Coordinates of C-alpha atoms in Angstrom, one line a residue:
X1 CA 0.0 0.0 0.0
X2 CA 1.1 3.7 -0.6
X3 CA 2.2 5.7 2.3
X4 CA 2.2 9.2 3.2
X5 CA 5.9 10.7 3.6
X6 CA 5.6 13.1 6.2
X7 CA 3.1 12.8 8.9
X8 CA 2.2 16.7 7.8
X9 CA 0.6 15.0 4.3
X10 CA -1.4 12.4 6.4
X11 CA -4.6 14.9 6.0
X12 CA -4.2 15.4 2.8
X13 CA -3.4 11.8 2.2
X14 CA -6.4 10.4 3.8
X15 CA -8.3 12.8 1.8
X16 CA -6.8 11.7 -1.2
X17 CA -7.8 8.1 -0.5
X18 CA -11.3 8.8 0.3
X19 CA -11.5 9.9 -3.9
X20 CA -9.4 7.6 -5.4
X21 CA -11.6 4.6 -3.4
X22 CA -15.1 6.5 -4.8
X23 CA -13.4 5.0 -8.4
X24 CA -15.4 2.0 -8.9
X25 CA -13.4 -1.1 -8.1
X26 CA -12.0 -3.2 -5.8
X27 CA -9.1 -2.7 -3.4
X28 CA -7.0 -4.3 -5.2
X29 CA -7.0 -2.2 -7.9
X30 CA -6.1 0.4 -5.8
X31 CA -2.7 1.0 -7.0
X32 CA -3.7 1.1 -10.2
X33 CA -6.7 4.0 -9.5
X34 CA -4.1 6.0 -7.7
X35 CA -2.1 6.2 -10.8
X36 CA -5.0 9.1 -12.4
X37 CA -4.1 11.0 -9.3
X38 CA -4.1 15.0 -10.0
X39 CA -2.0 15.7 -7.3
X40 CA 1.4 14.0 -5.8
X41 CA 1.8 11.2 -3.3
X42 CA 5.1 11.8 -1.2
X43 CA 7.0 14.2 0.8
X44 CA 4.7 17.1 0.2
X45 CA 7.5 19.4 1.5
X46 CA 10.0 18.0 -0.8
X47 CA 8.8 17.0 -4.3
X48 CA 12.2 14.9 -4.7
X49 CA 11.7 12.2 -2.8
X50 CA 10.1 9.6 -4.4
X51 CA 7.5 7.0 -3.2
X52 CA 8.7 3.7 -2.4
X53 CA 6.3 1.9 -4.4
X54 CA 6.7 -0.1 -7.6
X55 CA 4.4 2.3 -9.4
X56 CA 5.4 5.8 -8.2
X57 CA 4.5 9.5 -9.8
X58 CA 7.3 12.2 -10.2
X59 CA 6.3 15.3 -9.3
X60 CA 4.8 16.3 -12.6
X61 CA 2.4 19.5 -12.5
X62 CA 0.4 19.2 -15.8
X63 CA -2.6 17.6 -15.9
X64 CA -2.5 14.0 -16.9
X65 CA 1.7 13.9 -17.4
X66 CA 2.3 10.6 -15.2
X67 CA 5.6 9.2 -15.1
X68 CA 6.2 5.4 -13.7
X69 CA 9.2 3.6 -12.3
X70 CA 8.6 -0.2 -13.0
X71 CA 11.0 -2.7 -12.4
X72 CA 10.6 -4.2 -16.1
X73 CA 8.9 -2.7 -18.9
X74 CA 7.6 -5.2 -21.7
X75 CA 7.0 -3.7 -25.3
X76 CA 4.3 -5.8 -27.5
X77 CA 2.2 -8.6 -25.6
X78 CA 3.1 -10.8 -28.3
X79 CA 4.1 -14.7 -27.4
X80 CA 7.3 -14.0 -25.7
X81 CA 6.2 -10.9 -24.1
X82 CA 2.6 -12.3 -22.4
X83 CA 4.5 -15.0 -20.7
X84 CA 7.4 -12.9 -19.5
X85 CA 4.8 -10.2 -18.1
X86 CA 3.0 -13.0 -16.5
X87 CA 6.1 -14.7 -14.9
X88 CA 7.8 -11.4 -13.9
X89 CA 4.7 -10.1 -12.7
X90 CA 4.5 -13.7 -10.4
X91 CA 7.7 -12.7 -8.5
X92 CA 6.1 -9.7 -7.3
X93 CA 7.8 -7.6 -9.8
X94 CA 6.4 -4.2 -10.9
X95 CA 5.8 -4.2 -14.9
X96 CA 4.7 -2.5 -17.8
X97 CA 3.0 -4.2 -20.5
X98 CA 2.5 -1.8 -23.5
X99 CA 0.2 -2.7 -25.9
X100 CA -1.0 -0.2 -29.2
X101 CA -3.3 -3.3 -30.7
X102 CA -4.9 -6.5 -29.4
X103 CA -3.6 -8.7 -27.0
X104 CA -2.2 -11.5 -28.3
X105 CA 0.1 -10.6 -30.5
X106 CA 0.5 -11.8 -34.2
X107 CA -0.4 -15.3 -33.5
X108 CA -3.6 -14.9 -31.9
X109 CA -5.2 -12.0 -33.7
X110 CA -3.8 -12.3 -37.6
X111 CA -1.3 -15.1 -37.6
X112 CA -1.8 -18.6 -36.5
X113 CA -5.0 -19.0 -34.4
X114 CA -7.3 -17.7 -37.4
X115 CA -5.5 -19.1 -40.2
X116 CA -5.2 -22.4 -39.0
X117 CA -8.9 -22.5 -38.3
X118 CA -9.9 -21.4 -41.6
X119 CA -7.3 -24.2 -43.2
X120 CA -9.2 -26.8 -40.9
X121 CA -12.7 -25.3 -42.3
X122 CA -11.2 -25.8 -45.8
X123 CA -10.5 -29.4 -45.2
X124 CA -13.5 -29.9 -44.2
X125 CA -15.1 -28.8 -47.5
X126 CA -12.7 -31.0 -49.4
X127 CA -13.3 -33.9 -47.4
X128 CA -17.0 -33.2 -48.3
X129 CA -16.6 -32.1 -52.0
X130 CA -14.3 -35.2 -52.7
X131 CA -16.2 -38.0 -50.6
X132 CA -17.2 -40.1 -53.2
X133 CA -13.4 -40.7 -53.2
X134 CA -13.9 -42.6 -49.8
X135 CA -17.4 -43.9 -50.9
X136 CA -19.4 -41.6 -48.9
X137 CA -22.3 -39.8 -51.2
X138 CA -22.3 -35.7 -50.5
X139 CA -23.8 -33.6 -52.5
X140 CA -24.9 -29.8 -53.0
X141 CA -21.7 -28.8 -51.2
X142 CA -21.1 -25.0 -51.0
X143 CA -18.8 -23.2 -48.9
X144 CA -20.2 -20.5 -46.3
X145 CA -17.3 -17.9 -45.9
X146 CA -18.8 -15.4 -44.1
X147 CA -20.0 -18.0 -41.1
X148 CA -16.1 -19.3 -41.3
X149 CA -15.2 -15.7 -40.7
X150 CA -17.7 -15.7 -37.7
X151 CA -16.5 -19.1 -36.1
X152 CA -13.0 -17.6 -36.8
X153 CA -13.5 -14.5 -35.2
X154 CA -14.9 -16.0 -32.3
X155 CA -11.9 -18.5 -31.5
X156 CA -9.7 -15.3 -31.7
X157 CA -11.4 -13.1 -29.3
X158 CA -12.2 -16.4 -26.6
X159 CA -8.1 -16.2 -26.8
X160 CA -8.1 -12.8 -26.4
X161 CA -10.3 -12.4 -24.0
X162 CA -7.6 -15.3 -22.1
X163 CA -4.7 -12.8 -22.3
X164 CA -7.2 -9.8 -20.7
X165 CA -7.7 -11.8 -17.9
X166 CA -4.2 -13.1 -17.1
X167 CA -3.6 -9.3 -17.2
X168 CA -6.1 -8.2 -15.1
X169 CA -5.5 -11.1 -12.2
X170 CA -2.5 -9.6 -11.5
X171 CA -2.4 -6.4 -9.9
X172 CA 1.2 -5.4 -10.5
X173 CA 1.0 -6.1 -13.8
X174 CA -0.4 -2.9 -15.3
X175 CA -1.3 -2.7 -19.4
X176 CA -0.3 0.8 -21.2
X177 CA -2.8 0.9 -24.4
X178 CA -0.8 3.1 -26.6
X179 CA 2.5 3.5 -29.5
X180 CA 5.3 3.3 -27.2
X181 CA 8.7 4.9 -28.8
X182 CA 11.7 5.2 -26.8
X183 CA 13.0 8.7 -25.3
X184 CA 16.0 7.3 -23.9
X185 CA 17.8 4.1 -23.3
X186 CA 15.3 3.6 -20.6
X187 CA 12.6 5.6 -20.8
X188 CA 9.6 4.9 -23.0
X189 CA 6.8 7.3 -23.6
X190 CA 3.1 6.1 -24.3
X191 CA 0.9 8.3 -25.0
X192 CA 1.1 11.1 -22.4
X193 CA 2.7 8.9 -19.7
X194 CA 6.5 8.9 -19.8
X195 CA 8.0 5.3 -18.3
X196 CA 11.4 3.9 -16.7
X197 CA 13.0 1.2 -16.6
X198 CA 16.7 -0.2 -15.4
X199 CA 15.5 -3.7 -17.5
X200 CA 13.0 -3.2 -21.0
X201 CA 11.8 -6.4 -23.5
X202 CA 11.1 -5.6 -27.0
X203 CA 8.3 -7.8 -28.5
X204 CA 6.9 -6.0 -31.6
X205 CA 6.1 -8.0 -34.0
X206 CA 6.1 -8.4 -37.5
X207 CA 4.1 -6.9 -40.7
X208 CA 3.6 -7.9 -44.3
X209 CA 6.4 -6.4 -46.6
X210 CA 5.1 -5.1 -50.1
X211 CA 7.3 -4.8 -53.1
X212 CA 8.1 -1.9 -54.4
X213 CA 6.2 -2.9 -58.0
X214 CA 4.6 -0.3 -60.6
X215 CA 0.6 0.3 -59.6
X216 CA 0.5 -2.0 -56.4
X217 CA 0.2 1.2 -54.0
X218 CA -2.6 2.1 -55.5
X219 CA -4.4 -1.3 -56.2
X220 CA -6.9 -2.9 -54.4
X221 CA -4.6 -6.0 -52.8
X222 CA -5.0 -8.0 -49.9
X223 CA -2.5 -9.2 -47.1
X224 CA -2.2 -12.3 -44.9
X225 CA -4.9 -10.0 -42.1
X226 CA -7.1 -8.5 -44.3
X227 CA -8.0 -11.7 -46.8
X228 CA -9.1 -13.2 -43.7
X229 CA -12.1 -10.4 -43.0
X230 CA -13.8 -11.0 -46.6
X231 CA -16.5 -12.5 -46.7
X232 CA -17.4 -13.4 -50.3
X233 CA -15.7 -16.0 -52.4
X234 CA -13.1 -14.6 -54.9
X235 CA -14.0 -15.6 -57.9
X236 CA -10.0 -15.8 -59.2
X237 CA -7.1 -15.3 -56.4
X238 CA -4.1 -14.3 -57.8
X239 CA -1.0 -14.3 -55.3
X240 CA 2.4 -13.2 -54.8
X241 CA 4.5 -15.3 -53.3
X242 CA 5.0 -19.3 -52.8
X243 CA 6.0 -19.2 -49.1
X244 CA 4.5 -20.7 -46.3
X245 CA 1.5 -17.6 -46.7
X246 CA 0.9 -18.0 -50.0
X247 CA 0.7 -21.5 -49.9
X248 CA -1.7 -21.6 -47.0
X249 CA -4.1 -19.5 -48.2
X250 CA -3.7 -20.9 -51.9
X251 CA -5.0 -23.9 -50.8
X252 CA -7.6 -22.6 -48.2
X253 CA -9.6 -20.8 -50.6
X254 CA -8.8 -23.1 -53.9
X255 CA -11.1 -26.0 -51.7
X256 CA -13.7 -23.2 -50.8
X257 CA -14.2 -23.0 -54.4
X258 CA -11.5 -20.0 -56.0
X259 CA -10.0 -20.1 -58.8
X260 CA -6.1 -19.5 -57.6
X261 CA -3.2 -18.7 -59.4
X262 CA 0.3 -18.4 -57.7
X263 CA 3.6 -16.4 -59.1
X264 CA 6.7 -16.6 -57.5
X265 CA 10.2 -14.9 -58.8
X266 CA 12.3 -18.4 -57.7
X267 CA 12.6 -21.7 -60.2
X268 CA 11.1 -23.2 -57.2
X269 CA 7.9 -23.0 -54.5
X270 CA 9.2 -23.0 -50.4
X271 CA 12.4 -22.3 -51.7
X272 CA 14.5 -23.2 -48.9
X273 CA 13.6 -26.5 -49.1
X274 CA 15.0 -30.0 -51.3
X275 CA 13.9 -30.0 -54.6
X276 CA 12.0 -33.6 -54.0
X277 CA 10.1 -32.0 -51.2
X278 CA 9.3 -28.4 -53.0
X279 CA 8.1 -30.8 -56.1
X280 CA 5.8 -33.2 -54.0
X281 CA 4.3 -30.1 -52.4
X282 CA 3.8 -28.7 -55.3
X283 CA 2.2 -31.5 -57.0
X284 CA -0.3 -32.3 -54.7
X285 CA -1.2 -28.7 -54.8
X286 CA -1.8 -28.8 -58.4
X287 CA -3.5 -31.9 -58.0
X288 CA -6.3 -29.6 -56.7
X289 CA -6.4 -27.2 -59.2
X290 CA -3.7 -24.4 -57.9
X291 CA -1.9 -22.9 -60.8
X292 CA 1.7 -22.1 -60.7
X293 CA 3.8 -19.5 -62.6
X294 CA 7.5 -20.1 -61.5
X295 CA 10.5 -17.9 -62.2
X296 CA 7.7 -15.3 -62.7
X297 CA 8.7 -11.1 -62.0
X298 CA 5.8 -9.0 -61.4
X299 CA 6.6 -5.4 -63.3
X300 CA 3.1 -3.8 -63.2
X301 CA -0.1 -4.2 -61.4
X302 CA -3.6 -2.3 -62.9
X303 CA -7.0 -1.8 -61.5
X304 CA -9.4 -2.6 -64.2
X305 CA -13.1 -2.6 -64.4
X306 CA -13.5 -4.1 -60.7
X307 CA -10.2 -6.9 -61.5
X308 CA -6.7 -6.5 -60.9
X309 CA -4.2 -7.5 -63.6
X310 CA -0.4 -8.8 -63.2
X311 CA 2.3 -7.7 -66.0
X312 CA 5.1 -10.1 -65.7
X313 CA 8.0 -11.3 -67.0
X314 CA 8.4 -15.2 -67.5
X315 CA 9.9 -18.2 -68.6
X316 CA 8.1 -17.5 -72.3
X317 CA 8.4 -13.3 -72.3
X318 CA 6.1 -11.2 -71.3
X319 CA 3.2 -11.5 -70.0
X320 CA 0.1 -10.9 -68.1
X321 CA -2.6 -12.7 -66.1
X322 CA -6.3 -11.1 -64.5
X323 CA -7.6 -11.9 -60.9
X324 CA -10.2 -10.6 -59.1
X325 CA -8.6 -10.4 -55.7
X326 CA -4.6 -9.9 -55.5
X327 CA -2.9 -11.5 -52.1
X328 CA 0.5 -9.9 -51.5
X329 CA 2.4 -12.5 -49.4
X330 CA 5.9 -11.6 -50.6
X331 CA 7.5 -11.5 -47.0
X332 CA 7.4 -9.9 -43.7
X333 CA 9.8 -7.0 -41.6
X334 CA 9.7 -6.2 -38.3
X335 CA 7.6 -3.3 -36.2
X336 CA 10.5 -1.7 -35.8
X337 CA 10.7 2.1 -37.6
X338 CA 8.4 3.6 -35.3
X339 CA 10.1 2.9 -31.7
X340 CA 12.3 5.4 -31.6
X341 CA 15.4 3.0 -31.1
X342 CA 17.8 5.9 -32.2
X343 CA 17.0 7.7 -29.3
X344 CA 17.8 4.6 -27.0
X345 CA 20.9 4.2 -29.4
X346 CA 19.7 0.6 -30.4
X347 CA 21.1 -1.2 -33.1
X348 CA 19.1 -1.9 -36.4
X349 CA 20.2 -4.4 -39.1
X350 CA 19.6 -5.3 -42.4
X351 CA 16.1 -4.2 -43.0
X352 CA 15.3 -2.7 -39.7
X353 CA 15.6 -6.0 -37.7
X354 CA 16.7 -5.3 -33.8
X355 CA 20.7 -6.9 -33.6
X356 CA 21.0 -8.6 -30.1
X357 CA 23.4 -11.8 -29.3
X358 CA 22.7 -15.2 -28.3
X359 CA 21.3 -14.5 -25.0
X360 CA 18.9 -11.8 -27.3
X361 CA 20.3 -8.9 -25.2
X362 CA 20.3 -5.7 -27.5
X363 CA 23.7 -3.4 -27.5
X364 CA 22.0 -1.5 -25.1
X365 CA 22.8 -3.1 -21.7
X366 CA 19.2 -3.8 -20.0
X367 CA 17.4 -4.2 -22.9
X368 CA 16.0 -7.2 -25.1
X369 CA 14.8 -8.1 -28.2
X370 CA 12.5 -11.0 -28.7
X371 CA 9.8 -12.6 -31.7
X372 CA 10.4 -11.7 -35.0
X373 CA 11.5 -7.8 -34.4
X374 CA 15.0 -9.5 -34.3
X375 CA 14.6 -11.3 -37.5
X376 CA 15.8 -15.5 -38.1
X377 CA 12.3 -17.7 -38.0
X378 CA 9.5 -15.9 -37.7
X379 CA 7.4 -18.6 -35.8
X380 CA 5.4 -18.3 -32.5
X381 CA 7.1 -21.2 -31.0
X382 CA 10.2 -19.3 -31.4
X383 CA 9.6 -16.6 -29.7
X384 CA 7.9 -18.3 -26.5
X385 CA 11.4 -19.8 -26.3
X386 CA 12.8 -16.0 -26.3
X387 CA 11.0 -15.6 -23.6
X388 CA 12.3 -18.9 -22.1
X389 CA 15.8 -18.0 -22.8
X390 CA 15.8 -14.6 -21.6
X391 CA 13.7 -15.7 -18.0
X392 CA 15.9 -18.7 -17.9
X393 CA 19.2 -16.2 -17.8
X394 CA 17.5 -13.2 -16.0
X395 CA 15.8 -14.9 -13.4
X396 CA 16.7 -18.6 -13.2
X397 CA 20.6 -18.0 -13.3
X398 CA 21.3 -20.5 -16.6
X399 CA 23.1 -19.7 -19.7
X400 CA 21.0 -20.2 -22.5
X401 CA 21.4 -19.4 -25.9
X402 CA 19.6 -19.2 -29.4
X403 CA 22.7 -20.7 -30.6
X404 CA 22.3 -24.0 -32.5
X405 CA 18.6 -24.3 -31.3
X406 CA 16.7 -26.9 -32.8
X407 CA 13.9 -24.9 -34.8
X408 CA 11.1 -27.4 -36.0
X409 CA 8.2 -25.7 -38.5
X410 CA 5.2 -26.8 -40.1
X411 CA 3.6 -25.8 -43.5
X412 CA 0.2 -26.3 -42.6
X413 CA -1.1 -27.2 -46.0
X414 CA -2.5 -30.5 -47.2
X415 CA 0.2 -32.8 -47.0
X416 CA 1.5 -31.1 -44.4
X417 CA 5.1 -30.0 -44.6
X418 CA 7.0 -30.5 -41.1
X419 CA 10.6 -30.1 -40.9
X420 CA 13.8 -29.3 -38.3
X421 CA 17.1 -28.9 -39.1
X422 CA 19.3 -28.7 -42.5
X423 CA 18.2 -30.1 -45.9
X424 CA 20.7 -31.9 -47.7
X425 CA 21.9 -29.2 -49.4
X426 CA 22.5 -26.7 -46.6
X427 CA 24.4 -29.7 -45.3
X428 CA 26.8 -30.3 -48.5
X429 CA 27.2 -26.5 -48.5
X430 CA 29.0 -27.1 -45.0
X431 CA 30.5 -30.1 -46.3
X432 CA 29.3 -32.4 -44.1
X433 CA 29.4 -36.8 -45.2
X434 CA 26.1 -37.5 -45.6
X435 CA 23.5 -40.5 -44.8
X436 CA 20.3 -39.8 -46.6
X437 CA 17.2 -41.7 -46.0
X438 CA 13.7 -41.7 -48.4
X439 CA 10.4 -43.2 -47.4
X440 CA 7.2 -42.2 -50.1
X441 CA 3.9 -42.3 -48.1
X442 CA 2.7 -45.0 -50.6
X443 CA 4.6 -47.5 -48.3
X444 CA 3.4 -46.2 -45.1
X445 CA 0.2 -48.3 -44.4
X446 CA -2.0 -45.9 -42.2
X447 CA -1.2 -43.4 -45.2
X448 CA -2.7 -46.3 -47.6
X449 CA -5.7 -46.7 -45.4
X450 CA -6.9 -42.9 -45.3
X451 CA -6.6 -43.1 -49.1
X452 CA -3.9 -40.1 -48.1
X453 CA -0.4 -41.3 -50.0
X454 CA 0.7 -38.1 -51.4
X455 CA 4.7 -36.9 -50.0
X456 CA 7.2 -38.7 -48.8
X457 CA 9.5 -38.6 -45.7
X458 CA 13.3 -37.9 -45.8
X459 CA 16.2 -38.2 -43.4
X460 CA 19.5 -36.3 -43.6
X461 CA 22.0 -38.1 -41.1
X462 CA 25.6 -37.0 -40.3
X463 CA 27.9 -39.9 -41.7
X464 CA 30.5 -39.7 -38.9
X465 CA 28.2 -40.2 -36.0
X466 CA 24.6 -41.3 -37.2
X467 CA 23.0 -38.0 -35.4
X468 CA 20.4 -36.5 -37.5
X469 CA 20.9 -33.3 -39.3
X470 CA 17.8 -32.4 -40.1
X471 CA 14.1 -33.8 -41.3
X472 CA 11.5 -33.6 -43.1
X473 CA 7.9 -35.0 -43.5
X474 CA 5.6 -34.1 -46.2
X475 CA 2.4 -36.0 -45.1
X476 CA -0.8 -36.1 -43.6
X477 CA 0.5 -35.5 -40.0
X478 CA 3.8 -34.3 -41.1
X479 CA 4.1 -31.4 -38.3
X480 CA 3.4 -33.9 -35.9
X481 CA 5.9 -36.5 -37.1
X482 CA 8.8 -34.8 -37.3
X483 CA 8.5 -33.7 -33.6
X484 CA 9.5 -37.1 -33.0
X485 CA 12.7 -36.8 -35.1
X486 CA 13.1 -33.3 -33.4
X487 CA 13.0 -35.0 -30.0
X488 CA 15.6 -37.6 -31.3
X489 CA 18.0 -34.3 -32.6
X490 CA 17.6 -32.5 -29.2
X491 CA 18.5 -35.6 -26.9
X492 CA 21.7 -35.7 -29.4
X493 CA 20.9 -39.4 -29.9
X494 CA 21.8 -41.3 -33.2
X495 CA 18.9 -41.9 -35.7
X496 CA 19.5 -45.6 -35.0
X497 CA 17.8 -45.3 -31.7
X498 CA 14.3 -45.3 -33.7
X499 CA 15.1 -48.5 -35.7
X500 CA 14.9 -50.7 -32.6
X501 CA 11.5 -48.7 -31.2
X502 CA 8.0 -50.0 -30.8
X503 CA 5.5 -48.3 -32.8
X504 CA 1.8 -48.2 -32.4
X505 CA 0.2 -50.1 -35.1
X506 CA -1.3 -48.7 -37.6
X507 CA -0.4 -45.1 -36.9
X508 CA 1.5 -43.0 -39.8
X509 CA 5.1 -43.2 -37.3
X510 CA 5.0 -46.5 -37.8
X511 CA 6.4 -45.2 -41.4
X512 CA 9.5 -44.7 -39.5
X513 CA 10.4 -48.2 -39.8
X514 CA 10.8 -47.8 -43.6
X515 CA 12.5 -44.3 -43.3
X516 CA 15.2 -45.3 -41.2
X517 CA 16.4 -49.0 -43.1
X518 CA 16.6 -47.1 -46.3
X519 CA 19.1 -44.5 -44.6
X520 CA 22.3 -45.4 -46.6
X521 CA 25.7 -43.4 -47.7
X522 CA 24.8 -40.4 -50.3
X523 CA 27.4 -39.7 -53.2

């Protein structure tokens, strides 16, 4: 509780708490009511000396200018900074959470939670439009988008609503709605309230990038948030980009019933991965009708009598193709040109990414950058083990590191693409003597029996030792498979470990059995 300073304030001071405890609420809130205080709590006779209080006000005159002390401030209450709020917050910490948007971050607002229930709403409507394939008789199967949106919208604000009530639980854990941009290398202002700390986390975010191509500022074009409000079927979906985005939402709205057309400037779709697993992908995606235009440069893009048209240049000249929707899924930068890092004298990278070290500390001694403001893999699981790296070293006393982490991934499209570690040829690029194992899902026999045999699995294994290098699944359940390969790589255990397991029979791991005899010596 907040005390008076001097025993001549204690009139004042009672008075002060009869109003602030007239604010609707309960006690416990009663730091955070005392916070829209007009006058200042303290030495009354000395407007230097500070409260001792986790959530003190400066002696600041003008109406409304509140200035906080907190013993971490947490920028962005994305999926490293909730958790690191929360935790900190459990010690009996004083923090800032500031938050301009939703809570939630990327992942639950525009990022994972919705799309991956709109990709699950889309297999449903191929399951249905395509049961005769299993002997089931469907018919008159239509897609309702604008209930999708609905059930969509309603799963992201029940996990919304989550992260407002882990806030609100916790009553030194105060949320700051407002832009927050640095003022110095420890102060933050938000709005009209100017905030210190000695220790501040940096969880911004990312945001879809858009190339700098002839027309597109002015066209009509959608990004990964804003395809996900409409609520009428594009008739013909063009994309850029064959990422993990594009891809996604090719496929999502190709089995509501689009028409979908993907160009990409690289030879090759996911183009990080092996060429056999890139081709599968993209086979099975054409299988349902995507179209692909590969080692294809966007030069213009037109508005035309309520259509959008691409200009590119091709494998066959020039060209151009008309859409009536345009998804721009070309990459993503970080939420970083607006924080005022200058002022804190942060360091920026390539593009604008925050440059910190293993440990994700910035240059700037107390602060941290974590999620995909600091750039490498811009997945959620990624940055919920920022947040275990940086509580693991700040609180627990360990040493942890983002170096040589084990980063699994999943493409969520239909065979799913899960993966960890090198391909084969990041791994011949470092020179490493290579075991290389292939297993097509037409041998695996759960894969026969759901009539789902499209991808194949594939094992890159380090000849000198028999430890696994890295991956990859494209199947049914391939994010879920290659956790158990991931699991293998983190224990540091040699891929042979899995050749004398017991697998439940008949369940798609059992595939593992095939994968791992055919692991042999690569040229």
């Amino acid at each position: 509780m907040v005390q008076p300073h001097s025993r001549t304030s204690e009139a004042l001071y009672s008075n002060f708490l009869e109003q602030a405890n007239a604010i609707p609420g309960d006690s416990a809130t009663l730091d955070k009511r005392l916070n829209f205080a007009p006058l200042i709590l303290g030495n009354f006779l000395n407007f230097h000396t500070l409260l001792r209080h986790p959530m003190y006000c400066f002696a600041a005159l003008s109406h409304r200018r509140i200035s906080m002390k907190y013993d971490a401030i947490i920028v962005g209450s994305g999926q490293a900074g909730n958790p690191l709020a929360y935790r900190l917050a459990d010690l009996g910490w004083s923090v800032a959470l500031i938050e301009k948007k939703d809570l939630g971050g990327t992942c639950i607002n525009i990022g994972c939670t919705p799309t991956k229930t709109m990709v699950h709403r889309a297999q449903v409507a191929h399951y249905a439009r395509n049961a005769a394939r299993w002997g089931v008789n469907a018919s008159n199967v239509s897609v309702d988008l604008a209930k999708i949106v609905a059930q969509k919208d309603e799963v992201v604000l029940s996990f919304r609503s989550g992260q407002q009530k882990q806030v609100d639980k916790r009553a030194n854990l105060r949320l700051h709605r407002g832009h927050a941009r640095f003022v110095g290398p420890h102060q933050l202002k938000v709005g009209d309230d100017l905030l210190e700390s000695e220790k501040i986390f940096i969880d911004t975010g990312g945001h879809p990038t858009i190339p700098a191509i002839p027309g597109l500022d002015t066209a009509l074009y959608l990004t990964n948030e804003s395809i996900m409000q409409l609520t009428t079927l594009p008739e013909h979906l063009l994309i850029l980009g064959a990422g993990y985005i594009g891809l996604e939402f090719g496929q999502m709205f190709r089995r509501y019933g689009s028409r979908v057309t993907v160009l990409h400037t690289g030879k090759q779709i996911v183009p990080r991965e092996d060429p056999e697993i890139a081709g599968g992908l993209q086979k099975a995606l054409e299988a349902e009708g995507m179209q692909f235009l590969l080692s294809a440069r966007t030069t213009r893009v037109e508005n035309k009598n309520g259509a959008v048209t691409l200009s590119f240049d091709g494998t066959a000249g020039t060209s151009s193709l008309t859409g009536s929707h345009l998804l721009v899924a070309t990459g993503r930068g970080p939420n970083t040109d607006n924080l005022g890092l200058d002022k804190a004298g942060i360091e920026t990278g390539k593009n604008g990414f925050i440059k910190v070290n293993g440990r994700l500390e910035t240059n700037v001694p107390g602060v941290w950058a974590l999620g995909d403001c600091k750039g490498g893999p811009a997945f959620t699981h990624i940055s919920y083990n920022d947040f275990q790296i940086v509580y693991g070293n700040l609180v627990e006393g360990k040493n942890l590191t983002t170096e040589n982490r084990i980063v699994p991934f999943c493409v969520f499209t239909d065979p799913q693409l899960g993966g960890v570690g090198m391909t084969e040829k990041e791994a011949r690029a470092k020179s490493y003597k290579l075991k290389i194992g292939k297993c097509p899902m037409t041998r695996v026999a759960r894969a026969i029996e759901r009539g789902e045999t499209a991808g194949l699995m594939k094992l890159v294994v380090d000849a000198t030792n028999d430890r696994i290098l890295g991956a990859f699944i494209l199947a049914s359940e391939g994010g879920e498979l290659v956790q158990i390969l991931a699991t293998l790589m983190l224990a540091n255990q040699p891929y042979t470990l899995l050749k004398g397991a017991v697998y439940i029979h008949p369940t798609l791991a059992e595939g593992f059995f095939a994968l791992m005899e055919d692991v042999k010596p690569a040229d």
